[in-house]
Each structure stands twice: as structure tokens, then as C-alpha cells.
Short mmCIF file of C-alpha atoms in Angstrom, two decimals:
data_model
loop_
_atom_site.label_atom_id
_atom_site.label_comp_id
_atom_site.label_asym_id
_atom_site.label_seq_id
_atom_site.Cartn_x
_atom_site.Cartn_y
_atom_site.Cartn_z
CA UNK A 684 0.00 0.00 0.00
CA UNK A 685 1.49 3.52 -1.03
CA UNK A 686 2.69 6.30 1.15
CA UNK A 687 0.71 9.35 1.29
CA UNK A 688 2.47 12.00 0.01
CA UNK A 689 2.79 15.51 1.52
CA UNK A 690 0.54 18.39 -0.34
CA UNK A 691 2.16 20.54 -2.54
CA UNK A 692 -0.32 23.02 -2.28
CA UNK A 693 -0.81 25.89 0.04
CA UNK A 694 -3.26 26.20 2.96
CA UNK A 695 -4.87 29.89 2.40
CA UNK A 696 -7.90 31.27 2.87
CA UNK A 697 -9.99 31.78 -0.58
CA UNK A 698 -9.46 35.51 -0.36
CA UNK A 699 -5.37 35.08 -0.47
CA UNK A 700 -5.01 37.03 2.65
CA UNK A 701 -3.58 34.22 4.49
CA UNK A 702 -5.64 34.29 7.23
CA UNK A 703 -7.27 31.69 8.41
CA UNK A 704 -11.61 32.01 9.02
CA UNK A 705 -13.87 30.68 11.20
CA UNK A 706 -15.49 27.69 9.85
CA UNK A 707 -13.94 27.60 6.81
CA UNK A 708 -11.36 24.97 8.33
CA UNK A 709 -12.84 21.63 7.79
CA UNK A 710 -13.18 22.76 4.26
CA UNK A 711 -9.51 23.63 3.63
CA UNK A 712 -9.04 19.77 4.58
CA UNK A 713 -11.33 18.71 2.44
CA UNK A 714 -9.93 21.11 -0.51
CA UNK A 715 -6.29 19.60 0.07
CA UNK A 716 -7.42 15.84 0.53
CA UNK A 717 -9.93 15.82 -2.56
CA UNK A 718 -7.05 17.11 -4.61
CA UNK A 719 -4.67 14.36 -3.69
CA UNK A 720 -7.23 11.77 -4.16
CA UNK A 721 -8.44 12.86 -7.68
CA UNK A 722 -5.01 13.39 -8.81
CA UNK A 723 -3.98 9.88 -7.88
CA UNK A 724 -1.80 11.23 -4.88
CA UNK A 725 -3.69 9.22 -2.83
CA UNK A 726 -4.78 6.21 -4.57
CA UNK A 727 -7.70 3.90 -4.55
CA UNK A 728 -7.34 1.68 -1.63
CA UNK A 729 -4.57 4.18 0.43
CA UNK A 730 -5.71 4.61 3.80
CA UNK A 731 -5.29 8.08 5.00
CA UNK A 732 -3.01 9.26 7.73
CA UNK A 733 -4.78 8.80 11.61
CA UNK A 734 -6.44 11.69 13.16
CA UNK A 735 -3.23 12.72 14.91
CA UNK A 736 -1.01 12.57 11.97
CA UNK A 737 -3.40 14.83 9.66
CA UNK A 738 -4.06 17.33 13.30
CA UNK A 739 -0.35 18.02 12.70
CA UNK A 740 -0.39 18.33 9.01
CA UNK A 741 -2.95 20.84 9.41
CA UNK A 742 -2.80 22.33 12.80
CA UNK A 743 -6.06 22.11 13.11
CA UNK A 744 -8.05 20.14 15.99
CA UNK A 745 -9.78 16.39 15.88
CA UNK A 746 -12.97 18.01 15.85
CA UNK A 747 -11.80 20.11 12.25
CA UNK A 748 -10.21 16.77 11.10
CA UNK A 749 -13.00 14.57 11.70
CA UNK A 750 -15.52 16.67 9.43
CA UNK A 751 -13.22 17.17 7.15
CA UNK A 752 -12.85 13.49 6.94
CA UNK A 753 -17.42 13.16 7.29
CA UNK A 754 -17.50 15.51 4.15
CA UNK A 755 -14.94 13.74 2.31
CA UNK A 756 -17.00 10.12 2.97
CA UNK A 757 -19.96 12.27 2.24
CA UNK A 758 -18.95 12.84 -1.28
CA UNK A 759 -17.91 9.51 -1.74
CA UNK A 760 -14.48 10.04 -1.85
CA UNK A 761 -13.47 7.84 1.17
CA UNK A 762 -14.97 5.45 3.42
CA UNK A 763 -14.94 5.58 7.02
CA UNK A 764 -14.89 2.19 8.53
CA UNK A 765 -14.49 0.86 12.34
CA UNK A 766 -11.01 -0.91 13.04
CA UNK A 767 -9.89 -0.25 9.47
CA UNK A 768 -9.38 3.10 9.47
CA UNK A 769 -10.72 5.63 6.18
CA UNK A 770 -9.96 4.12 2.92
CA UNK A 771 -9.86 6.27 -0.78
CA UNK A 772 -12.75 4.94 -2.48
CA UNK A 773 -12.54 4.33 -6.67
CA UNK A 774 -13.80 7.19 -9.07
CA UNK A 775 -16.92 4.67 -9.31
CA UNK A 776 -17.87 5.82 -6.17
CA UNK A 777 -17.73 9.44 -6.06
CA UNK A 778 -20.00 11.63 -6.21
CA UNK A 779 -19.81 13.48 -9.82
CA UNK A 780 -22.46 15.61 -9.36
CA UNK A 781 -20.80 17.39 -6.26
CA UNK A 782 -19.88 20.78 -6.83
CA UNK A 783 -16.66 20.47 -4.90
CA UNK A 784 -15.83 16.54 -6.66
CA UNK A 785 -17.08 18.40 -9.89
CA UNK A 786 -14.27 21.01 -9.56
CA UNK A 787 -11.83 19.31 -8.67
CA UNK A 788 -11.87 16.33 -11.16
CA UNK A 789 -12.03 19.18 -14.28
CA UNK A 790 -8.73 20.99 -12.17
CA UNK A 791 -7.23 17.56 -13.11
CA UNK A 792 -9.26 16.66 -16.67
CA UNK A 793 -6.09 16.77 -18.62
CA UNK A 794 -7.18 14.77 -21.38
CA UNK A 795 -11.03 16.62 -21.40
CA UNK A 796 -13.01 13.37 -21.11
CA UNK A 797 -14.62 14.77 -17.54
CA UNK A 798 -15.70 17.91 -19.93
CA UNK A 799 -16.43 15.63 -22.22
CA UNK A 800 -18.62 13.23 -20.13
CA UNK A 801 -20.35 16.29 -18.41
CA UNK A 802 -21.74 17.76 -21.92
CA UNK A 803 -23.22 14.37 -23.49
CA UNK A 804 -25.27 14.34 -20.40
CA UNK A 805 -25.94 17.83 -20.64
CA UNK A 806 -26.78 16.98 -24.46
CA UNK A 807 -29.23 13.98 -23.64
CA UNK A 808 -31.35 16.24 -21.02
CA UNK A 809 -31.67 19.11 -22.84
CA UNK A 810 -32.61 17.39 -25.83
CA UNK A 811 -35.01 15.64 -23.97
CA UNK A 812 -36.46 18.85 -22.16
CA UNK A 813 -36.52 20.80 -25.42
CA UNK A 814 -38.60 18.15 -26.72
CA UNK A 815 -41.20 18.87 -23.59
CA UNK A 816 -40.98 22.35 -23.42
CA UNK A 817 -42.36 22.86 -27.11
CA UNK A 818 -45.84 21.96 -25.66
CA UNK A 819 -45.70 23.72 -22.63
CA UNK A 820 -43.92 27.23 -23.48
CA UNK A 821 -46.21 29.99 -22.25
CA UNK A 822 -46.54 33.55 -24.07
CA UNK A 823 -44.01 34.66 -20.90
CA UNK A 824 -41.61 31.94 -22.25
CA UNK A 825 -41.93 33.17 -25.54
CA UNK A 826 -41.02 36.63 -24.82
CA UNK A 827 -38.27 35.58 -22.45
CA UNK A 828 -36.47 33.90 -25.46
CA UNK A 829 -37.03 36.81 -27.71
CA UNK A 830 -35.27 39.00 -25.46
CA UNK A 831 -32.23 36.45 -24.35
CA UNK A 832 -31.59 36.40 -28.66
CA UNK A 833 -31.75 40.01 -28.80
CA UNK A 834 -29.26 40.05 -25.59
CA UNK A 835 -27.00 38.08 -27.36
CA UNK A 836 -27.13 40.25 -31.08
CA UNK A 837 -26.46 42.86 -29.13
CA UNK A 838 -23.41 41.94 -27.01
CA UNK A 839 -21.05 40.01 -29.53
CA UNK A 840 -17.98 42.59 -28.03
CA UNK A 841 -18.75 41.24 -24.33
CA UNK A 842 -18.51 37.56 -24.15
CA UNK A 843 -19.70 37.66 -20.57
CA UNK A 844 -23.03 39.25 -21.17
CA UNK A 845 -23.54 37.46 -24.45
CA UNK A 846 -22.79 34.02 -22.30
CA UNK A 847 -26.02 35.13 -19.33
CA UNK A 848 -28.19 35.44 -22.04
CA UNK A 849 -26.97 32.41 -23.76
CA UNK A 850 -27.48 30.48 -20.46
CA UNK A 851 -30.62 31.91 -20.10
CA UNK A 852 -32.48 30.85 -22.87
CA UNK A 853 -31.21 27.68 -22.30
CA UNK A 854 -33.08 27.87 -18.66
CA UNK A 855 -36.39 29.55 -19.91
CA UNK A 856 -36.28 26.24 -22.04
CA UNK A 857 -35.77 24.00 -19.67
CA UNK A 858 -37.65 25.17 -16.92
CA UNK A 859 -40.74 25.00 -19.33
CA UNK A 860 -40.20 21.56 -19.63
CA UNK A 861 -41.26 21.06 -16.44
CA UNK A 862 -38.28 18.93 -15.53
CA UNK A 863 -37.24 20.10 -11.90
CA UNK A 864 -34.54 17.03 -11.72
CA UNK A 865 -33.52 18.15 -15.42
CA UNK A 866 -32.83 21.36 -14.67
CA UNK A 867 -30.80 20.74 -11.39
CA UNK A 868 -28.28 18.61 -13.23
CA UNK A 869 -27.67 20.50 -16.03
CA UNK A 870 -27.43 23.88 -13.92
CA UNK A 871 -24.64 22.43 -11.90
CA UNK A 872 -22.92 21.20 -14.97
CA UNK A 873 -23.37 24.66 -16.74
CA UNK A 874 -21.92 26.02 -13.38
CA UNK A 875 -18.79 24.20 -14.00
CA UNK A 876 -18.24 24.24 -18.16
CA UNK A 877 -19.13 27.43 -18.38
CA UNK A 878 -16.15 28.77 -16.53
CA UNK A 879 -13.88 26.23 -15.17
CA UNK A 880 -10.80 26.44 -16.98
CA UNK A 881 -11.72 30.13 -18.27
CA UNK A 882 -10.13 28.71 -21.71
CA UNK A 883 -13.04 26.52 -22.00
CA UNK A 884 -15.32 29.25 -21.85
CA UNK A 885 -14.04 31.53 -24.02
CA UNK A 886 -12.10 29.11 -26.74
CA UNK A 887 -13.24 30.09 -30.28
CA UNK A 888 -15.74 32.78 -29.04
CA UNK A 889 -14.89 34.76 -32.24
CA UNK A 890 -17.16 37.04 -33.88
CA UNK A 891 -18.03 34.40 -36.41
CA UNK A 892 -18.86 31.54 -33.68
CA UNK A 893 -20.78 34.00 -31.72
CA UNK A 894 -23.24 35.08 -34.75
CA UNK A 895 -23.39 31.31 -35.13
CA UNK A 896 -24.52 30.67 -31.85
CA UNK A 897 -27.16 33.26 -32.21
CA UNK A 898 -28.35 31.31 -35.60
CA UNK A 899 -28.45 27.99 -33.55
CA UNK A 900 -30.78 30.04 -31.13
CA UNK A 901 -32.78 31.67 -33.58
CA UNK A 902 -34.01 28.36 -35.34
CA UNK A 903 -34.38 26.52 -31.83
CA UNK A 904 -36.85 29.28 -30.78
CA UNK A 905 -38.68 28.79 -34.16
CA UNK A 906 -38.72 24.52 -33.88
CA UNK A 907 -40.66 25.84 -30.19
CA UNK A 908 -42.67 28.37 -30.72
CA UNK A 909 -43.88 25.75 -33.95
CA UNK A 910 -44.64 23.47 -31.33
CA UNK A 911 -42.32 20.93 -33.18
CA UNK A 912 -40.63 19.28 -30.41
CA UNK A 913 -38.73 16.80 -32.25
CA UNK A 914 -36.86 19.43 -34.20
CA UNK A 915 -36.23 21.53 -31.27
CA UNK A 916 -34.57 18.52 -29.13
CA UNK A 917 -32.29 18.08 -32.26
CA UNK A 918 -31.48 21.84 -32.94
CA UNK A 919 -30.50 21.85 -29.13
CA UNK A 920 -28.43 18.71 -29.55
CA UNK A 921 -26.54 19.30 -32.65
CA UNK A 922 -25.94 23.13 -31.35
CA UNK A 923 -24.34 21.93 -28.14
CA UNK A 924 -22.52 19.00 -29.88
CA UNK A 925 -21.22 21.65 -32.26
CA UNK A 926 -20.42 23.86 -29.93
CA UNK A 927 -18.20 22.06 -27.63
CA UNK A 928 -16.50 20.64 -30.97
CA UNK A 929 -15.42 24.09 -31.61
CA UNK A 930 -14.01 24.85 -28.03
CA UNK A 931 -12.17 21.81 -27.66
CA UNK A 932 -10.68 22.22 -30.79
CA UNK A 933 -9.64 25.91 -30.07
CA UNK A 934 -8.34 24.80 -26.75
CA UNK A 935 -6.30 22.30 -27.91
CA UNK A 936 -4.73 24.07 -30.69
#
């Protein structure tokens, strides 16, 4: 069974003062740990260090250690088990829709096949909601999409207000679906494509892809407001299929 190896990376607050804040403690051990268990570090099977060890690592008490460790298990991560100690689970186990598992894993997606996982299921459920919403879309809906397209025309010179709109038709549509459980997954994936690397996000977003994007958008909102549900699922699908095609091409060139 390996070592554990020491973490390379520093123990700071999130606003790089240093300084350390109540109650944000338990999560800088989870922050640290998570990393060295996605990244291999710690591999499936390690046992982690005992409470002691890990309350001098950190300087922090049992009590910090131990929910570090219950949010860790929480996630999936690691398994807390009597007489054995806490043992790194496989990436079977964790939890992938966990913000904090979700960020982590894409710090470490070298090879983009997290990214890549996240946006077929994106694909599939928004496909599938488009397909709903065309036959429940409201006059409020209607209008709502009309003025995220216009948003967009008008904001091809600021990438971040062109994305909110972007985003937010893709909402109005989905929320009209009526798929709560939908919606909550592909939110939280959104969350962390949209912006996490920054790269991602802005990869290819050239004056040309943009007005493209706003075609793709136009001609979905047409398929719905037609009440042709079929066609909108596939406009949706083949414009976020060709969309990520275009960033991970741009980021990898």
C-alpha cells in the first residue's frame, strides 16, 4: 500500500489574505485531501493518515479533522470504517455531481473526457427537455427567449453578457419543460463548463462563432414556438454537440 504524500499546495484562505476564518477549516481539509485523491496522490485503496497525523499536518483540531474526513466520505471520496481506518474509495464511487468533486476532477481533466462526459449528459437532457418544453412554453416563455436572442445580437464585443443570455435561454427552455430534476443537473454542470478552466469558456468565441450561436438560437426558438418538439430537441443537440466541438478544438490548438 502507497505512502501518502505531503501536499504541494498551500493552505490559504480563498481571499489570499492568508488568514485563516472561522469555519472555513474543515473545508480547507477537504480542498487539500480531494485534490490528492483525484489526482492519484492518494490512490484507490490508500488509507489516510490517523487523526493525529493529519491534526499536525494541518494544525487544526480532531474536531476540524474529523468533518473534514465526514464531508470527504460524504462525497464519496473515502470510506470511514471501524477498526480499518478511512480508505480512498474508486472514481466509481464518487460523487460526480458534487460541486466540490465536480471542480476538482475538471482541475485535473487533462485529457477533457470529464468535460467531455459532463456535456453528453448535458446533451441527452436538454434534448429531452426541449422536446417537452415545445408543448408547454407559455406567451411569458416566448417573450423571455425573444429578449435572451436580442441580448445576445447585441453583445457580440462582451462575451460575458452574451454568455447570461446564452445560459438563459437555455433555462427559460428547460424550466418549461417542467423537468425540476432536469434542470438541477444541467445547472450544476453549466456552473462548471461554463467557466472552469476560463479557456473553456471563451475558446473560439470569435465574432463568427458568436453570430453562429445566435443562428443555432434563432431556429431553436422557431422549432418551439412551432410546437415541433422533435426538431427543437435536435437543434439543441446538434448546437451543443457543435459547440463544444469548436471549443475543444480551439483549446487544444
Amino acid at each position: 500500500m502507497s505512502a501518502p504524500k505531503p501536499a504541494t499546495r498551500p493552505f490559504i484562505a480563498r481571499d489570499g489574505t492568508g488568514s485563516w476564518r472561522p469555519g472555513r477549516l474543515a473545508s480547507v481539509v477537504v480542498d487539500a485531501l480531494a485534490h490528492e485523491i483525484v489526482s492519484g496522490r492518494l490512490a484507490t485503496g490508500d488509507v489516510l493518515p490517523t487523526e493525529p497525523v493529519l491534526c499536525e499536518r494541518f494544525g487544526f483540531s480532531r474536531t476540524v479533522i474529523r468533518e473534514g474526513v465526514k464531508l470527504l466520505e460524504e462525497r464519496g471520496l473515502v470510506l470511514v470504517e471501524q477498526g480499518r481506518g478511512t480508505t480512498v474509495q474508486s472514481r466509481a464511487a464518487w460523487n460526480m455531481l458534487d460541486p466540490l468533486v465536480i471542480r476538482t476532477a475538471l482541475e485535473h481533466d487533462d485529457d477533457m473526457s470529464m468535460l467531455d462526459s459532463l456535456v453528453r449528459v448535458r446533451r441527452v437532457l436538454e434534448e429531452d427537455m426541449a422536446h417537452a418544453a415545445a408543448a408547454r412554453l407559455t406567451d411569458a416563455d416566448v417573450e423571455r427567449l425573444v429578449e435572451c436572442i436580442d441580448a445576445m445580437s447585441d453583445n457580440f464585443d462582451d462575451y460575458e453578457r452574451f454568455r447570461e443570455a446564452d445560459q438563459e435561454f437555455h433555462k427559460t427552455v428547460m424550466s418549461a419543460s417542467g423537468n425540476e430534476v432536469g434542470l438541477t443537473i444541467v445547472r450544476t454542470i453549466h456552473r462548471h463548463t461554463g467557466g472552469t478552466p476560463p479557456m473553456i469558456a471563451r475558446a473560439g468565441s470569435s465574432r463568427e462563432l458568436l453570430e453562429r450561436t445566435v443562428d443555432d438560437h434563432r431556429a431553436i426558438y422557431h422549432a418551439l414556438v412551432e410546437r415541433d418538439g422533435e426538431e427543437a430537441g435536435r437543434l439543441i443537440a446538434s448546437h451543443i454537440e457543435g459547440a463544444w466541438a469548436e471549443r475543444k478544438r480551439a483549446a487544444r490548438s
